Amino acid sequence: MPQALVVRGMSPRTQQAYRAAVRGLAKYSHQPPDTLREPPLHTYLPYLIEQRHCAPSRVRVTVMGLRFFSTHTLQRSFANLPLPKRTKTLPVVFSREEVARLLANTATLRERALLMTTYGGGLRVSEVGRLRVNDIDAQRDLLRIEPGKGRKDRYTLLGPRLLATLRQYWQG
């Protein structure tokens, strides 16, 4: 299974989560993972939800890990394991006043530039940390993010205030 995860380009965290899913099922059923059949699978998921109180997102990752294990390692397919519904939450959006207060309370130009880029561009902290001057496309008002989540490159909007702040930061 570890080789199959690497060959398919899974991230280290995904690899870790999938291996933990297989170990958890083996521990629950008291059997080696390669000898498992369907019945323990269908009692394991309710166990995770009802007794372990796992979040739906964790159960989803477990199901995906077990599907991967059965398909790519055992080369057999278990019956379709059901996926719990995703919980949909709305993002927290600050008001203009809250954003202005947040930016006004920064101690340095660097902090202000980081916060403006993160919030204004909708970036993750890891994406902001990898930005370079070459990633700014001032003519088209875009920021190039490479690599983003899931190793996917993307563009995000670059507002005039953010552009001015970034120029000020990188020039001085």
mmCIF file with all atom_site columns, N, CA and C in Angstrom, residues 84-125:
data_model
loop_
_atom_site.group_PDB
_atom_site.id
_atom_site.type_symbol
_atom_site.label_atom_id
_atom_site.label_alt_id
_atom_site.label_comp_id
_atom_site.label_asym_id
_atom_site.label_entity_id
_atom_site.label_seq_id
_atom_site.pdbx_PDB_ins_code
_atom_site.Cartn_x
_atom_site.Cartn_y
_atom_site.Cartn_z
_atom_site.occupancy
_atom_site.B_iso_or_equiv
_atom_site.pdbx_formal_charge
_atom_site.auth_seq_id
_atom_site.auth_comp_id
_atom_site.auth_asym_id
_atom_site.auth_atom_id
_atom_site.pdbx_PDB_model_num
ATOM 1   N N  . PRO A 1 84  ? -20.386 9.581  4.502  1.00 0.00 ? 84  PRO A N  1
ATOM 2   C CA . PRO A 1 84  ? -21.270 10.499 5.214  1.00 0.00 ? 84  PRO A CA 1
ATOM 3   C C  . PRO A 1 84  ? -21.358 11.828 4.472  1.00 0.00 ? 84  PRO A C  1
ATOM 4   N N  . LYS A 1 85  ? -22.460 12.519 4.658  1.00 0.00 ? 85  LYS A N  1
ATOM 5   C CA . LYS A 1 85  ? -22.631 13.810 4.005  1.00 0.00 ? 85  LYS A CA 1
ATOM 6   C C  . LYS A 1 85  ? -21.595 14.788 4.520  1.00 0.00 ? 85  LYS A C  1
ATOM 7   N N  . ARG A 1 86  ? -21.168 15.656 3.622  1.00 0.00 ? 86  ARG A N  1
ATOM 8   C CA . ARG A 1 86  ? -20.238 16.716 4.024  1.00 0.00 ? 86  ARG A CA 1
ATOM 9   C C  . ARG A 1 86  ? -21.011 17.788 4.767  1.00 0.00 ? 86  ARG A C  1
ATOM 10  N N  . THR A 1 87  ? -20.372 18.322 5.773  1.00 0.00 ? 87  THR A N  1
ATOM 11  C CA . THR A 1 87  ? -20.982 19.447 6.463  1.00 0.00 ? 87  THR A CA 1
ATOM 12  C C  . THR A 1 87  ? -20.570 20.719 5.737  1.00 0.00 ? 87  THR A C  1
ATOM 13  N N  . LYS A 1 88  ? -21.553 21.538 5.433  1.00 0.00 ? 88  LYS A N  1
ATOM 14  C CA . LYS A 1 88  ? -21.274 22.768 4.702  1.00 0.00 ? 88  LYS A CA 1
ATOM 15  C C  . LYS A 1 88  ? -21.321 23.927 5.689  1.00 0.00 ? 88  LYS A C  1
ATOM 16  N N  . THR A 1 89  ? -20.216 24.621 5.778  1.00 0.00 ? 89  THR A N  1
ATOM 17  C CA . THR A 1 89  ? -20.163 25.787 6.643  1.00 0.00 ? 89  THR A CA 1
ATOM 18  C C  . THR A 1 89  ? -19.800 26.998 5.802  1.00 0.00 ? 89  THR A C  1
ATOM 19  N N  . LEU A 1 90  ? -20.377 28.100 6.137  1.00 0.00 ? 90  LEU A N  1
ATOM 20  C CA . LEU A 1 90  ? -20.061 29.333 5.440  1.00 0.00 ? 90  LEU A CA 1
ATOM 21  C C  . LEU A 1 90  ? -18.789 29.933 6.018  1.00 0.00 ? 90  LEU A C  1
ATOM 22  N N  . PRO A 1 91  ? -17.978 30.549 5.179  1.00 0.00 ? 91  PRO A N  1
ATOM 23  C CA . PRO A 1 91  ? -16.766 31.190 5.699  1.00 0.00 ? 91  PRO A CA 1
ATOM 24  C C  . PRO A 1 91  ? -17.116 32.436 6.507  1.00 0.00 ? 91  PRO A C  1
ATOM 25  N N  . VAL A 1 92  ? -16.233 32.794 7.414  1.00 0.00 ? 92  VAL A N  1
ATOM 26  C CA . VAL A 1 92  ? -16.404 34.023 8.173  1.00 0.00 ? 92  VAL A CA 1
ATOM 27  C C  . VAL A 1 92  ? -15.883 35.167 7.307  1.00 0.00 ? 92  VAL A C  1
ATOM 28  N N  . VAL A 1 93  ? -16.745 36.119 7.046  1.00 0.00 ? 93  VAL A N  1
ATOM 29  C CA . VAL A 1 93  ? -16.362 37.266 6.232  1.00 0.00 ? 93  VAL A CA 1
ATOM 30  C C  . VAL A 1 93  ? -16.378 38.494 7.131  1.00 0.00 ? 93  VAL A C  1
ATOM 31  N N  . PHE A 1 94  ? -15.232 39.153 7.222  1.00 0.00 ? 94  PHE A N  1
ATOM 32  C CA . PHE A 1 94  ? -15.132 40.349 8.048  1.00 0.00 ? 94  PHE A CA 1
ATOM 33  C C  . PHE A 1 94  ? -15.777 41.528 7.344  1.00 0.00 ? 94  PHE A C  1
ATOM 34  N N  . SER A 1 95  ? -16.288 42.465 8.129  1.00 0.00 ? 95  SER A N  1
ATOM 35  C CA . SER A 1 95  ? -16.805 43.705 7.552  1.00 0.00 ? 95  SER A CA 1
ATOM 36  C C  . SER A 1 95  ? -15.621 44.588 7.163  1.00 0.00 ? 95  SER A C  1
ATOM 37  N N  . ARG A 1 96  ? -15.887 45.616 6.382  1.00 0.00 ? 96  ARG A N  1
ATOM 38  C CA . ARG A 1 96  ? -14.816 46.537 5.977  1.00 0.00 ? 96  ARG A CA 1
ATOM 39  C C  . ARG A 1 96  ? -14.153 47.167 7.198  1.00 0.00 ? 96  ARG A C  1
ATOM 40  N N  . GLU A 1 97  ? -14.956 47.497 8.203  1.00 0.00 ? 97  GLU A N  1
ATOM 41  C CA . GLU A 1 97  ? -14.416 48.119 9.423  1.00 0.00 ? 97  GLU A CA 1
ATOM 42  C C  . GLU A 1 97  ? -13.512 47.160 10.177 1.00 0.00 ? 97  GLU A C  1
ATOM 43  N N  . GLU A 1 98  ? -13.914 45.895 10.243 1.00 0.00 ? 98  GLU A N  1
ATOM 44  C CA . GLU A 1 98  ? -13.092 44.899 10.938 1.00 0.00 ? 98  GLU A CA 1
ATOM 45  C C  . GLU A 1 98  ? -11.761 44.693 10.224 1.00 0.00 ? 98  GLU A C  1
ATOM 46  N N  . VAL A 1 99  ? -11.796 44.641 8.903  1.00 0.00 ? 99  VAL A N  1
ATOM 47  C CA . VAL A 1 99  ? -10.562 44.480 8.133  1.00 0.00 ? 99  VAL A CA 1
ATOM 48  C C  . VAL A 1 99  ? -9.669  45.698 8.326  1.00 0.00 ? 99  VAL A C  1
ATOM 49  N N  . ALA A 1 100 ? -10.252 46.892 8.287  1.00 0.00 ? 100 ALA A N  1
ATOM 50  C CA . ALA A 1 100 ? -9.476  48.124 8.473  1.00 0.00 ? 100 ALA A CA 1
ATOM 51  C C  . ALA A 1 100 ? -8.826  48.150 9.854  1.00 0.00 ? 100 ALA A C  1
ATOM 52  N N  . ARG A 1 101 ? -9.570  47.734 10.884 1.00 0.00 ? 101 ARG A N  1
ATOM 53  C CA . ARG A 1 101 ? -9.012  47.684 12.244 1.00 0.00 ? 101 ARG A CA 1
ATOM 54  C C  . ARG A 1 101 ? -7.891  46.672 12.345 1.00 0.00 ? 101 ARG A C  1
ATOM 55  N N  . LEU A 1 102 ? -8.080  45.524 11.727 1.00 0.00 ? 102 LEU A N  1
ATOM 56  C CA . LEU A 1 102 ? -7.048  44.481 11.749 1.00 0.00 ? 102 LEU A CA 1
ATOM 57  C C  . LEU A 1 102 ? -5.766  44.994 11.110 1.00 0.00 ? 102 LEU A C  1
ATOM 58  N N  . LEU A 1 103 ? -5.880  45.616 9.957  1.00 0.00 ? 103 LEU A N  1
ATOM 59  C CA . LEU A 1 103 ? -4.702  46.114 9.257  1.00 0.00 ? 103 LEU A CA 1
ATOM 60  C C  . LEU A 1 103 ? -4.068  47.304 9.979  1.00 0.00 ? 103 LEU A C  1
ATOM 61  N N  . ALA A 1 104 ? -4.888  48.108 10.642 1.00 0.00 ? 104 ALA A N  1
ATOM 62  C CA . ALA A 1 104 ? -4.361  49.261 11.374 1.00 0.00 ? 104 ALA A CA 1
ATOM 63  C C  . ALA A 1 104 ? -3.550  48.828 12.593 1.00 0.00 ? 104 ALA A C  1
ATOM 64  N N  . ASN A 1 105 ? -3.833  47.646 13.107 1.00 0.00 ? 105 ASN A N  1
ATOM 65  C CA . ASN A 1 105 ? -3.142  47.164 14.308 1.00 0.00 ? 105 ASN A CA 1
ATOM 66  C C  . ASN A 1 105 ? -1.881  46.364 13.996 1.00 0.00 ? 105 ASN A C  1
ATOM 67  N N  . THR A 1 106 ? -1.431  46.367 12.751 1.00 0.00 ? 106 THR A N  1
ATOM 68  C CA . THR A 1 106 ? -0.182  45.676 12.430 1.00 0.00 ? 106 THR A CA 1
ATOM 69  C C  . THR A 1 106 ? 0.981   46.570 12.811 1.00 0.00 ? 106 THR A C  1
ATOM 70  N N  . ALA A 1 107 ? 2.020   45.943 13.301 1.00 0.00 ? 107 ALA A N  1
ATOM 71  C CA . ALA A 1 107 ? 3.175   46.708 13.787 1.00 0.00 ? 107 ALA A CA 1
ATOM 72  C C  . ALA A 1 107 ? 4.145   47.070 12.666 1.00 0.00 ? 107 ALA A C  1
ATOM 73  N N  . THR A 1 108 ? 4.222   46.224 11.640 1.00 0.00 ? 108 THR A N  1
ATOM 74  C CA . THR A 1 108 ? 5.209   46.464 10.592 1.00 0.00 ? 108 THR A CA 1
ATOM 75  C C  . THR A 1 108 ? 4.555   46.376 9.209  1.00 0.00 ? 108 THR A C  1
ATOM 76  N N  . LEU A 1 109 ? 5.250   46.898 8.225  1.00 0.00 ? 109 LEU A N  1
ATOM 77  C CA . LEU A 1 109 ? 4.780   46.822 6.845  1.00 0.00 ? 109 LEU A CA 1
ATOM 78  C C  . LEU A 1 109 ? 4.706   45.360 6.388  1.00 0.00 ? 109 LEU A C  1
ATOM 79  N N  . ARG A 1 110 ? 5.646   44.563 6.854  1.00 0.00 ? 110 ARG A N  1
ATOM 80  C CA . ARG A 1 110 ? 5.656   43.134 6.498  1.00 0.00 ? 110 ARG A CA 1
ATOM 81  C C  . ARG A 1 110 ? 4.384   42.446 6.965  1.00 0.00 ? 110 ARG A C  1
ATOM 82  N N  . GLU A 1 111 ? 3.997   42.682 8.219  1.00 0.00 ? 111 GLU A N  1
ATOM 83  C CA . GLU A 1 111 ? 2.772   42.077 8.755  1.00 0.00 ? 111 GLU A CA 1
ATOM 84  C C  . GLU A 1 111 ? 1.552   42.524 7.954  1.00 0.00 ? 111 GLU A C  1
ATOM 85  N N  . ARG A 1 112 ? 1.481   43.814 7.643  1.00 0.00 ? 112 ARG A N  1
ATOM 86  C CA . ARG A 1 112 ? 0.351   44.341 6.888  1.00 0.00 ? 112 ARG A CA 1
ATOM 87  C C  . ARG A 1 112 ? 0.294   43.695 5.494  1.00 0.00 ? 112 ARG A C  1
ATOM 88  N N  . ALA A 1 113 ? 1.450   43.581 4.839  1.00 0.00 ? 113 ALA A N  1
ATOM 89  C CA . ALA A 1 113 ? 1.492   42.972 3.507  1.00 0.00 ? 113 ALA A CA 1
ATOM 90  C C  . ALA A 1 113 ? 1.059   41.507 3.571  1.00 0.00 ? 113 ALA A C  1
ATOM 91  N N  . LEU A 1 114 ? 1.511   40.776 4.576  1.00 0.00 ? 114 LEU A N  1
ATOM 92  C CA . LEU A 1 114 ? 1.121   39.373 4.725  1.00 0.00 ? 114 LEU A CA 1
ATOM 93  C C  . LEU A 1 114 ? -0.384  39.229 4.951  1.00 0.00 ? 114 LEU A C  1
ATOM 94  N N  . LEU A 1 115 ? -0.932  40.035 5.853  1.00 0.00 ? 115 LEU A N  1
ATOM 95  C CA . LEU A 1 115 ? -2.365  39.961 6.132  1.00 0.00 ? 115 LEU A CA 1
ATOM 96  C C  . LEU A 1 115 ? -3.193  40.371 4.922  1.00 0.00 ? 115 LEU A C  1
ATOM 97  N N  . MET A 1 116 ? -2.786  41.447 4.258  1.00 0.00 ? 116 MET A N  1
ATOM 98  C CA . MET A 1 116 ? -3.531  41.908 3.085  1.00 0.00 ? 116 MET A CA 1
ATOM 99  C C  . MET A 1 116 ? -3.505  40.856 1.977  1.00 0.00 ? 116 MET A C  1
ATOM 100 N N  . THR A 1 117 ? -2.373  40.227 1.780  1.00 0.00 ? 117 THR A N  1
ATOM 101 C CA . THR A 1 117 ? -2.255  39.218 0.734  1.00 0.00 ? 117 THR A CA 1
ATOM 102 C C  . THR A 1 117 ? -3.075  37.985 1.086  1.00 0.00 ? 117 THR A C  1
ATOM 103 N N  . THR A 1 118 ? -2.991  37.560 2.327  1.00 0.00 ? 118 THR A N  1
ATOM 104 C CA . THR A 1 118 ? -3.726  36.379 2.759  1.00 0.00 ? 118 THR A CA 1
ATOM 105 C C  . THR A 1 118 ? -5.221  36.600 2.648  1.00 0.00 ? 118 THR A C  1
ATOM 106 N N  . TYR A 1 119 ? -5.704  37.672 3.228  1.00 0.00 ? 119 TYR A N  1
ATOM 107 C CA . TYR A 1 119 ? -7.148  37.903 3.253  1.00 0.00 ? 119 TYR A CA 1
ATOM 108 C C  . TYR A 1 119 ? -7.661  38.399 1.906  1.00 0.00 ? 119 TYR A C  1
ATOM 109 N N  . GLY A 1 120 ? -6.957  39.344 1.306  1.00 0.00 ? 120 GLY A N  1
ATOM 110 C CA . GLY A 1 120 ? -7.411  39.927 0.051  1.00 0.00 ? 120 GLY A CA 1
ATOM 111 C C  . GLY A 1 120 ? -7.386  38.958 -1.111 1.00 0.00 ? 120 GLY A C  1
ATOM 112 N N  . GLY A 1 121 ? -6.412  38.072 -1.135 1.00 0.00 ? 121 GLY A N  1
ATOM 113 C CA . GLY A 1 121 ? -6.308  37.108 -2.226 1.00 0.00 ? 121 GLY A CA 1
ATOM 114 C C  . GLY A 1 121 ? -6.948  35.778 -1.914 1.00 0.00 ? 121 GLY A C  1
ATOM 115 N N  . GLY A 1 122 ? -7.432  35.602 -0.684 1.00 0.00 ? 122 GLY A N  1
ATOM 116 C CA . GLY A 1 122 ? -8.023  34.328 -0.302 1.00 0.00 ? 122 GLY A CA 1
ATOM 117 C C  . GLY A 1 122 ? -7.007  33.200 -0.303 1.00 0.00 ? 122 GLY A C  1
ATOM 118 N N  . LEU A 1 123 ? -5.797  33.501 0.169  1.00 0.00 ? 123 LEU A N  1
ATOM 119 C CA . LEU A 1 123 ? -4.712  32.526 0.123  1.00 0.00 ? 123 LEU A CA 1
ATOM 120 C C  . LEU A 1 123 ? -4.554  31.797 1.452  1.00 0.00 ? 123 LEU A C  1
ATOM 121 N N  . ARG A 1 124 ? -3.926  30.663 1.381  1.00 0.00 ? 124 ARG A N  1
ATOM 122 C CA . ARG A 1 124 ? -3.527  29.936 2.576  1.00 0.00 ? 124 ARG A CA 1
ATOM 123 C C  . ARG A 1 124 ? -2.170  30.478 3.013  1.00 0.00 ? 124 ARG A C  1
ATOM 124 N N  . VAL A 1 125 ? -1.842  30.295 4.275  1.00 0.00 ? 125 VAL A N  1
ATOM 125 C CA . VAL A 1 125 ? -0.580  30.806 4.804  1.00 0.00 ? 125 VAL A CA 1
ATOM 126 C C  . VAL A 1 125 ? 0.594   30.207 4.039  1.00 0.00 ? 125 VAL A C  1
#
